[in-house]
XYZ file of C-alpha atoms in Angstrom:
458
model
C -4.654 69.772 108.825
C -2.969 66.692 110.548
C -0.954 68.057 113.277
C 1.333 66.195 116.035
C 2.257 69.028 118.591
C 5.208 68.352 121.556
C 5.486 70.754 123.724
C 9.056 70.582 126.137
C 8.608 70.840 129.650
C 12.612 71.017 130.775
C 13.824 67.488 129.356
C 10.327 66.240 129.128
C 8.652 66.311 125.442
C 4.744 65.711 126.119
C 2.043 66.185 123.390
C -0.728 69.108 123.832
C -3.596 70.105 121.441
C -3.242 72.370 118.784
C -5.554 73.352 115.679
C -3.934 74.562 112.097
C -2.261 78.228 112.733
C -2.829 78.882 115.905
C -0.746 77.747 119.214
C -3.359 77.583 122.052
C -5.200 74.324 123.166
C -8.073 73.062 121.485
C -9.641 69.936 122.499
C -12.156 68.920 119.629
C -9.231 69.286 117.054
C -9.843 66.024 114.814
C -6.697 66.325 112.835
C -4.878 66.173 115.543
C -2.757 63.896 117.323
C -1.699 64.069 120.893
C 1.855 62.301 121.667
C 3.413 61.970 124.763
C 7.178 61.392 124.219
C 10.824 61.719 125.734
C 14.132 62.516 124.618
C 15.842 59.337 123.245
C 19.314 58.550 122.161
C 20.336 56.232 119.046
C 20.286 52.579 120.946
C 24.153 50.587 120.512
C 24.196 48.826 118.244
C 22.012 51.258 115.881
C 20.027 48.400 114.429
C 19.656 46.889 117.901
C 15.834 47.186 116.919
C 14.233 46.705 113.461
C 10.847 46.642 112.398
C 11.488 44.800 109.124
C 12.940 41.291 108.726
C 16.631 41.480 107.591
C 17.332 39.158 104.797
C 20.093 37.206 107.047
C 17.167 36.797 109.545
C 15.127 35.252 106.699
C 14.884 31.012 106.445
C 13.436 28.708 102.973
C 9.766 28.553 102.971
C 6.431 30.125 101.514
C 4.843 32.025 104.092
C 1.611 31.791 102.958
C 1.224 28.374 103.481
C 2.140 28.453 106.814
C -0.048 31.271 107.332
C -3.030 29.186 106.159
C -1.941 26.181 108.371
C -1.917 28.904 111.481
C -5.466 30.322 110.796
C -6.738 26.616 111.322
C -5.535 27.096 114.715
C -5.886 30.951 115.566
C -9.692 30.416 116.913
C -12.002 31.381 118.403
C -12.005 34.829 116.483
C -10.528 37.904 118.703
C -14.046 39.247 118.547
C -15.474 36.268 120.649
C -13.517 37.938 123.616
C -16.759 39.175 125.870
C -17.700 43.037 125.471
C -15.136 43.555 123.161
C -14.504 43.990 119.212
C -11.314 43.817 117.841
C -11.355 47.519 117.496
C -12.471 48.093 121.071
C -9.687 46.116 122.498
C -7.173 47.730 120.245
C -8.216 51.410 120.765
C -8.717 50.875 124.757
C -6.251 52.359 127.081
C -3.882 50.160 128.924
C -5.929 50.708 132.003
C -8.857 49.914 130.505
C -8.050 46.749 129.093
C -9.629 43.667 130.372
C -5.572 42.557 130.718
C -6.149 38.964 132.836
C -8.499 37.846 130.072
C -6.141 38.874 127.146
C -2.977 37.201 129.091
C -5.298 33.862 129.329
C -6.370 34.330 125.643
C -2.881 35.118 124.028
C -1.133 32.213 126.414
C -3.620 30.013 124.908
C -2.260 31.061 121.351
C 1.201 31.003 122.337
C 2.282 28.270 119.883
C 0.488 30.061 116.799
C 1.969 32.954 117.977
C 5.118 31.223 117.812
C 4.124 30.268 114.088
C 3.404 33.515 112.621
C 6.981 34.720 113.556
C 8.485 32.179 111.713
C 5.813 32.408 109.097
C 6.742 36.152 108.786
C 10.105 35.418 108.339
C 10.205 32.661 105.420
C 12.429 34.047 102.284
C 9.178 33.827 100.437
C 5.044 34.397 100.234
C 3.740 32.435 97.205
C -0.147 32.599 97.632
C -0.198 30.786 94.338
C -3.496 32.644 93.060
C -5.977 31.415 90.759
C -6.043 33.467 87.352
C -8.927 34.419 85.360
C -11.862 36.196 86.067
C -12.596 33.743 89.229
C -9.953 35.366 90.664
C -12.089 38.350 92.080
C -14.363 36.521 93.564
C -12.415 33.154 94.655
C -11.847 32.088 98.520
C -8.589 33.674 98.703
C -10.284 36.737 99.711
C -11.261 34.947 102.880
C -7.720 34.010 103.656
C -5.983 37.528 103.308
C -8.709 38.474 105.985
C -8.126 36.012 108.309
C -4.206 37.607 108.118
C -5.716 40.756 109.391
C -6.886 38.720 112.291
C -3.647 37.622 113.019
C -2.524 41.616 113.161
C -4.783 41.927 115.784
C -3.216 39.281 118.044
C -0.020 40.756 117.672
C -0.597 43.811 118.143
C -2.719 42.667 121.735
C 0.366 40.634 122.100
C 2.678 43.233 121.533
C 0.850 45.491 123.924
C 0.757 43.502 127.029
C 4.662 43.681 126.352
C 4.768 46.982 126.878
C 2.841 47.214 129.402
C 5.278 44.755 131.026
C 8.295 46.336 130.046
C 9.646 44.156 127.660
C 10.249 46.343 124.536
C 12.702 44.243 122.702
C 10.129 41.489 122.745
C 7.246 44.140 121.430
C 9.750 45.265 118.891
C 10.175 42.352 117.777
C 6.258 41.065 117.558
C 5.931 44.082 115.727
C 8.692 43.373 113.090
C 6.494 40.201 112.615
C 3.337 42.392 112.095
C 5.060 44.485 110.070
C 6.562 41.443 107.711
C 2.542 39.744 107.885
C 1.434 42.603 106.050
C 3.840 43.398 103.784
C 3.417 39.585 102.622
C -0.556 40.766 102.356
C 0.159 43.623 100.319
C 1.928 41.712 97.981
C -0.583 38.786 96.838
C -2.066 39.910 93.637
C -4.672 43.108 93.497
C -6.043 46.625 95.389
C -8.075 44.645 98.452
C -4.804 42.437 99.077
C -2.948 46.233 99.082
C -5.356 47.779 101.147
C -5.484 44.613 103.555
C -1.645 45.019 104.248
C -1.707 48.435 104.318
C -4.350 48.299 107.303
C -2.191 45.495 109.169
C 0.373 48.118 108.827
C -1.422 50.764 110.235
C -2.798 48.281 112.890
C 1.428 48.036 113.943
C 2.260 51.672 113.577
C -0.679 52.645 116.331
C 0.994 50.215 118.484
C 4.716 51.460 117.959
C 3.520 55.096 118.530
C 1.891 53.606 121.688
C 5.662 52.082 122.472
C 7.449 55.286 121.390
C 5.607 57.448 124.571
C 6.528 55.312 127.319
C 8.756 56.745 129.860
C 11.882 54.767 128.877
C 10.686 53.829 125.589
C 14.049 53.193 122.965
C 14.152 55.691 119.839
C 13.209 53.615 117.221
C 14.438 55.888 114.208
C 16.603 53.442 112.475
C 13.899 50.624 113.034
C 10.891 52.465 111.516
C 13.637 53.303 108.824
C 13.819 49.842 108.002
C 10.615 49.365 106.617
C 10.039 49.261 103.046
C 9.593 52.852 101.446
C 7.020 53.171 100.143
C 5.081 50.267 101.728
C 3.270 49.067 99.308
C 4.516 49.268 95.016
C 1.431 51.136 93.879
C 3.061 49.870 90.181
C 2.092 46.494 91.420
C -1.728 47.107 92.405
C -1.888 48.420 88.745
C -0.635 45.934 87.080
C -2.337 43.077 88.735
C -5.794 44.809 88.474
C -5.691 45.498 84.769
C -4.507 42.030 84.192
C -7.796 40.659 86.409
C -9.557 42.890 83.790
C -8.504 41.830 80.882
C -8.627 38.230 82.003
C -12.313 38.997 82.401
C -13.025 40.016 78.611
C -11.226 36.935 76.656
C -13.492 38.442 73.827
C -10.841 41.241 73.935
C -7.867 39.606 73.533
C -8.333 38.275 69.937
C -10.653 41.327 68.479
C -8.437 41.388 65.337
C -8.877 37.811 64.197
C -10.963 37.310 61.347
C -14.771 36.246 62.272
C -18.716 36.462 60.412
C -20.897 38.506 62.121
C -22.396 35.368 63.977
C -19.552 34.479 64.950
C -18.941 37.372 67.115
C -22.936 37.808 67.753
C -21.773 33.929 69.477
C -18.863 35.472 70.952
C -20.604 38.298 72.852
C -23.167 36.004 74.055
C -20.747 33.848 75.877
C -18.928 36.864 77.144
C -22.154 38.734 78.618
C -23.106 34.917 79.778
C -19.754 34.173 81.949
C -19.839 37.539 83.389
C -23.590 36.809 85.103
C -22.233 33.519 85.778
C -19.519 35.063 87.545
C -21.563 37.685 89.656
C -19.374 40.217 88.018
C -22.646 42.208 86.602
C -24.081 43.115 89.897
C -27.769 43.004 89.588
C -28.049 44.004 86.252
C -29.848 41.963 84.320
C -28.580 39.539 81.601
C -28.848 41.695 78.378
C -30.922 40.397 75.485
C -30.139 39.748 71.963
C -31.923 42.424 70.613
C -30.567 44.757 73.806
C -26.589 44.061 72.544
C -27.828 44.712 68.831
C -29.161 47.716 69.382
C -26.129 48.713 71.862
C -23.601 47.949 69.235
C -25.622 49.526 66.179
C -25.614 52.673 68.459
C -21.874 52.760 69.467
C -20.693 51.198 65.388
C -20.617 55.044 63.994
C -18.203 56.690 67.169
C -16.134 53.315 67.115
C -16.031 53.444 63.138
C -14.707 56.907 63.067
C -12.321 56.873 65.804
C -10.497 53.686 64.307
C -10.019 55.442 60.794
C -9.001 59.016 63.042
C -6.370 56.422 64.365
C -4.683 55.253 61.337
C -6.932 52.632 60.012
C -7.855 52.411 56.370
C -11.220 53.105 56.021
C -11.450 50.560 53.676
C -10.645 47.839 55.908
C -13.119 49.376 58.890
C -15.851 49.303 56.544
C -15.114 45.516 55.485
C -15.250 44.316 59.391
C -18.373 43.222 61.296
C -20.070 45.828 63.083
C -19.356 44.640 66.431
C -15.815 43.990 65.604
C -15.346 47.642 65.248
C -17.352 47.845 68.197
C -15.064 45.569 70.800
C -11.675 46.987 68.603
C -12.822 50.479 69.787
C -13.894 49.023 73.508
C -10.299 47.464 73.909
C -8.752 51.125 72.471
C -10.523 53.023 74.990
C -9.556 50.596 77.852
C -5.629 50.563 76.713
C -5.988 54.368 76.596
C -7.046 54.749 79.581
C -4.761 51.787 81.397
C -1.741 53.697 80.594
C -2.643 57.106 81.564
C -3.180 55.445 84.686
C -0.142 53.608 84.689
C 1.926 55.952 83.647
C 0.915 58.970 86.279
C 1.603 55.976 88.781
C 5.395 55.732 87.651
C 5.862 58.762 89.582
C 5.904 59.951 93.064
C 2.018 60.363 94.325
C 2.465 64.330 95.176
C 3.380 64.435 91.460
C 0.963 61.405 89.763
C -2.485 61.524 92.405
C -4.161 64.391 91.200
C -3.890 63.124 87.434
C -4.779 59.269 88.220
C -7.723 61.297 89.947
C -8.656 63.403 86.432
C -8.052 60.276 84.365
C -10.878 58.067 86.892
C -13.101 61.061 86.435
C -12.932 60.869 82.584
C -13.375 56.941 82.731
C -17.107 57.716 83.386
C -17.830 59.180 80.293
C -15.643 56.505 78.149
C -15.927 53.286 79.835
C -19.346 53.446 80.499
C -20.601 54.714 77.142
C -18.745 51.048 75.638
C -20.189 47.916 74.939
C -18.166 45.587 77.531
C -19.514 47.112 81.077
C -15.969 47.548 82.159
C -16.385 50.146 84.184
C -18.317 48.355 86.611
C -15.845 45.885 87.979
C -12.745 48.904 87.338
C -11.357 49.938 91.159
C -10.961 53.133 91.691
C -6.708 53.542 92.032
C -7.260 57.203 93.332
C -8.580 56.295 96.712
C -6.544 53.344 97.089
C -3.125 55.625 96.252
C -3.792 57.703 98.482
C -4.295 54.852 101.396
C -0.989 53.814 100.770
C 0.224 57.502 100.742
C -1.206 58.256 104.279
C 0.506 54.869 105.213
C 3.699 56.535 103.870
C 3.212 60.127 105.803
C 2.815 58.021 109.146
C 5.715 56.396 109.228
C 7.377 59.427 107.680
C 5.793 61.342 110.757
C 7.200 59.236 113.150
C 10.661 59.416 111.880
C 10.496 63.065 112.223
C 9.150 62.596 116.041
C 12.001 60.097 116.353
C 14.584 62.181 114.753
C 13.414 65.249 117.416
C 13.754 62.453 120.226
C 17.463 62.007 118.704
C 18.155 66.022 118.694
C 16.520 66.515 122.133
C 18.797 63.431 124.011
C 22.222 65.420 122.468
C 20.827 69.067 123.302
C 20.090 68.894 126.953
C 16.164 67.981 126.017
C 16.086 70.768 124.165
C 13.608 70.092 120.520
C 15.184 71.940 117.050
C 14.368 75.181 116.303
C 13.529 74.077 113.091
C 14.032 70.616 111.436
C 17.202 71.257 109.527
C 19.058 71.874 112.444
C 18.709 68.193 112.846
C 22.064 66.922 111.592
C 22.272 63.596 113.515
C 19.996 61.889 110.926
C 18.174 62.747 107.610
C 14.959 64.453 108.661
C 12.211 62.531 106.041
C 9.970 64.900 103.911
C 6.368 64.052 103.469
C 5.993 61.583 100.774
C 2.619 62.292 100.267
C 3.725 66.098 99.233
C 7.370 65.654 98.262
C 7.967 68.558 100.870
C 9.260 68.903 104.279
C 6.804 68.599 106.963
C 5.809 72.293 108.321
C 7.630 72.588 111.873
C 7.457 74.655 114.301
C 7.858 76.230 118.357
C 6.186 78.183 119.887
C 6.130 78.877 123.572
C 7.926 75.652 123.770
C 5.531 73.763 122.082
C 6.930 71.356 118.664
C 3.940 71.032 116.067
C 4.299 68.733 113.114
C 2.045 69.453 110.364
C 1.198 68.106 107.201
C -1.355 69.007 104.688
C -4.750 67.062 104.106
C -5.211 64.259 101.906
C -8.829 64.014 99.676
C -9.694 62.349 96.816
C -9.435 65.454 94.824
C -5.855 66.528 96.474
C -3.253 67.320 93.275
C -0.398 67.602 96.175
């Protein structure tokens, strides 16, 4: 179970250790985390802090370009700092932070610094991708992961103002953060999701570092501003079966009339620009007489399956062999496209566990076709369910926040249970579509929420 437990001392809210149905301590809990927090009023004005851009705050430009002008600069990498990985540095606490060095280093950077908050605050983020089947493997990648470098500066910068006391400036770098990899998540494909959903996560460590300081502001409208969910899962999808399909031109005309050469020619080029690509892996390139004897084995499945569909039989007997062949392919793939797709139009508690039955079925359809499509397909499952846990944590810290609220108007006193929270709506879990389970006991607050696997149906 993932548990946050806050347990009131008088007006004082500090985090202790808990395991899943029980209330005593228990140090080598892994699904738990400890938070230290206060009671916290609403700051005046309520949007006095954001984490999200607001469109009035917004200028003309296309971030990405001036995020690839700032990368140029941004060097030596964060990693070069002595001792330390960018992990390291990030997961150290305060006092253990080598804090001179990283005040030298960041000063040093101040003007990029400068850069990537107006970069993070242009109205637009074109990163004007290539399309085609060059698109997996193009430079590009290299660019969304030198954004992720950039997360780790802010966040470094955001925690030496903390440290300092200067929250509306580390509110603000994160807002910046926060803006960087939303701008990530939305370039074209899973790994550009996944890149801005760990930028993300890189920011919400860092807030949840801000949100236990002594005098730290409540920050339940500002987490509240971010985009919900993070990242449109309908997106990823889209993108992804588009790079596909941009892959197998063969596919995209498998109706038009052709001689059996023709398409023997066809499927040569195809299986050709794939190796040429790197897109096989190390499989080697298939021979002539390996694709004839591939199609001649698939030809009687594909041939009845087409006439099962709808088509004369007639007309499938009239075609080439491996037009039948890449007709049924394409069929398979569209099939199984939209029962992805179409899981993914709902809430993930609701879609997950069938985008995870659908994946599971792929391996006996895709990879019994002629095309090897289901060696380049992603697996959406795991990547859903990154964005979900993205979700639950900011969800999670609106429901600390929203206790913070109660507590400041109740003498420091946490809810007996989360619906006696009336100052502000209480979030459920997105990842479950239910309310987080709550509860006290011997004045302790635990926060729980149910695991996440690959095979979860929640």
């Amino acid at each position: 179970m993932n548990i946050v437990r806050l347990v009131l001392l008088g007006s004082l809210i500090v985090a202790a250790n808990a395991v899943a149905g029980r209330c005593d301590d228990a140090e080598d809990d892994p699904g738990l985390r400890r938070l230290t927090v206060r009671p916290a009023a609403e700051p005046t004005p309520s949007l006095k802090f954001r984490l999200f851009p607001a469109s009035s705050d917004r200028h003309p430009g296309n971030a990405a370009q001036r995020y690839m002008r700032i990368a140029i600069d941004l060097a030596p990498t964060i990693s070069e700092i002595k001792e330390f990985s960018p992990g390291e540095l990030l997961e150290l606490p305060v006092d253990k932070l080598p804090l001179e060095t990283l005040r030298v280093e960041i000063a040093k950077r101040r003007v990029s610094l400068e850069d990537l908050d107006k970069a993070a605050r242009c109205q637009s983020c074109d990163w004007d991708m290539p399309t085609g089947p060059r698109s997996w493997t193009g430079p590009w990648l290299n660019e969304l992961q030198e954004c992720r470098r950039f997360a780790y500066w802010l966040a470094l910068a955001a925690r030496l103002q903390i440290l300092d006391g200067k929250y509306d400036d580390a509110v603000h770098t994160l807002e910046t953060g926060f803006a960087l990899g939303k701008h990530v998540s939305e370039a074209p494909g899973l790994i550009a999701a996944l890149t801005g959903i760990g930028i993300c996560n890189v920011m919400l460590d860092v807030a949840t570092e801000l949100i236990q300081r002594t005098d730290s502001p409540n920050l339940y409208w500002a987490l509240t501003c971010l985009p919900q969910p993070f990242v449109d899962i309908r997106k990823v999808t889209d993108d992804e079966m588009g790079f596909l399909l941009a892959m197998f031109p063969i596919l995209h005309d498998v109706e038009s009339s052709r001689t059996p050469e023709q398409w023997n020619i066809a499927a040569r080029k195809q299986f050709d620009s794939l190796q040429e690509w790197g897109l096989l892996g190390s499989s080697r390139l298939p021979s002539p007489w390996a694709l004839s004897a591939k199609v001649l084995e698939l030809y009687p499945t594909a041939k009845r399956r087409l006439i099962a569909g709808g088509r004369p039989a007639a007309s499938v007997e009239s075609m080439p062999v491996l037009q039948v062949v890449l007709i049924d392919n394409r069929q398979v793939f569209v099939e199984y496209r939209d029962a992805l797709q179409h899981w993914m139009l709902v809430p993930y508690w609701q879609g997950h566990g069938k985008v995870v039955e659908a994946e599971k079925r792929r391996a006996g359809e895709l990879e019994q076709g002629f095309l090897p499509l289901s060696e380049v397909m992603p697996w959406f499952g795991g990547g859903w369910m990154a964005v979900a846990r993205t979700d639950r944590k900011i969800a999670a810290l609106r429901v600390i926040e929203a206790i913070r609220l109660h507590a400041a108007a109740h003498q420091g006193q946490p809810p007996r249970q989360l619906s006696d929270i009336d100052e502000v709506p209480v979030p459920p879990d997105p990842a479950t579509g239910r309310p987080f389970e709550y509860a006290v006991a011997k004045k302790q607050v635990v926060l729980t929420a149910s695991p996440l696997s690959e095979d979860s149906h929640d």
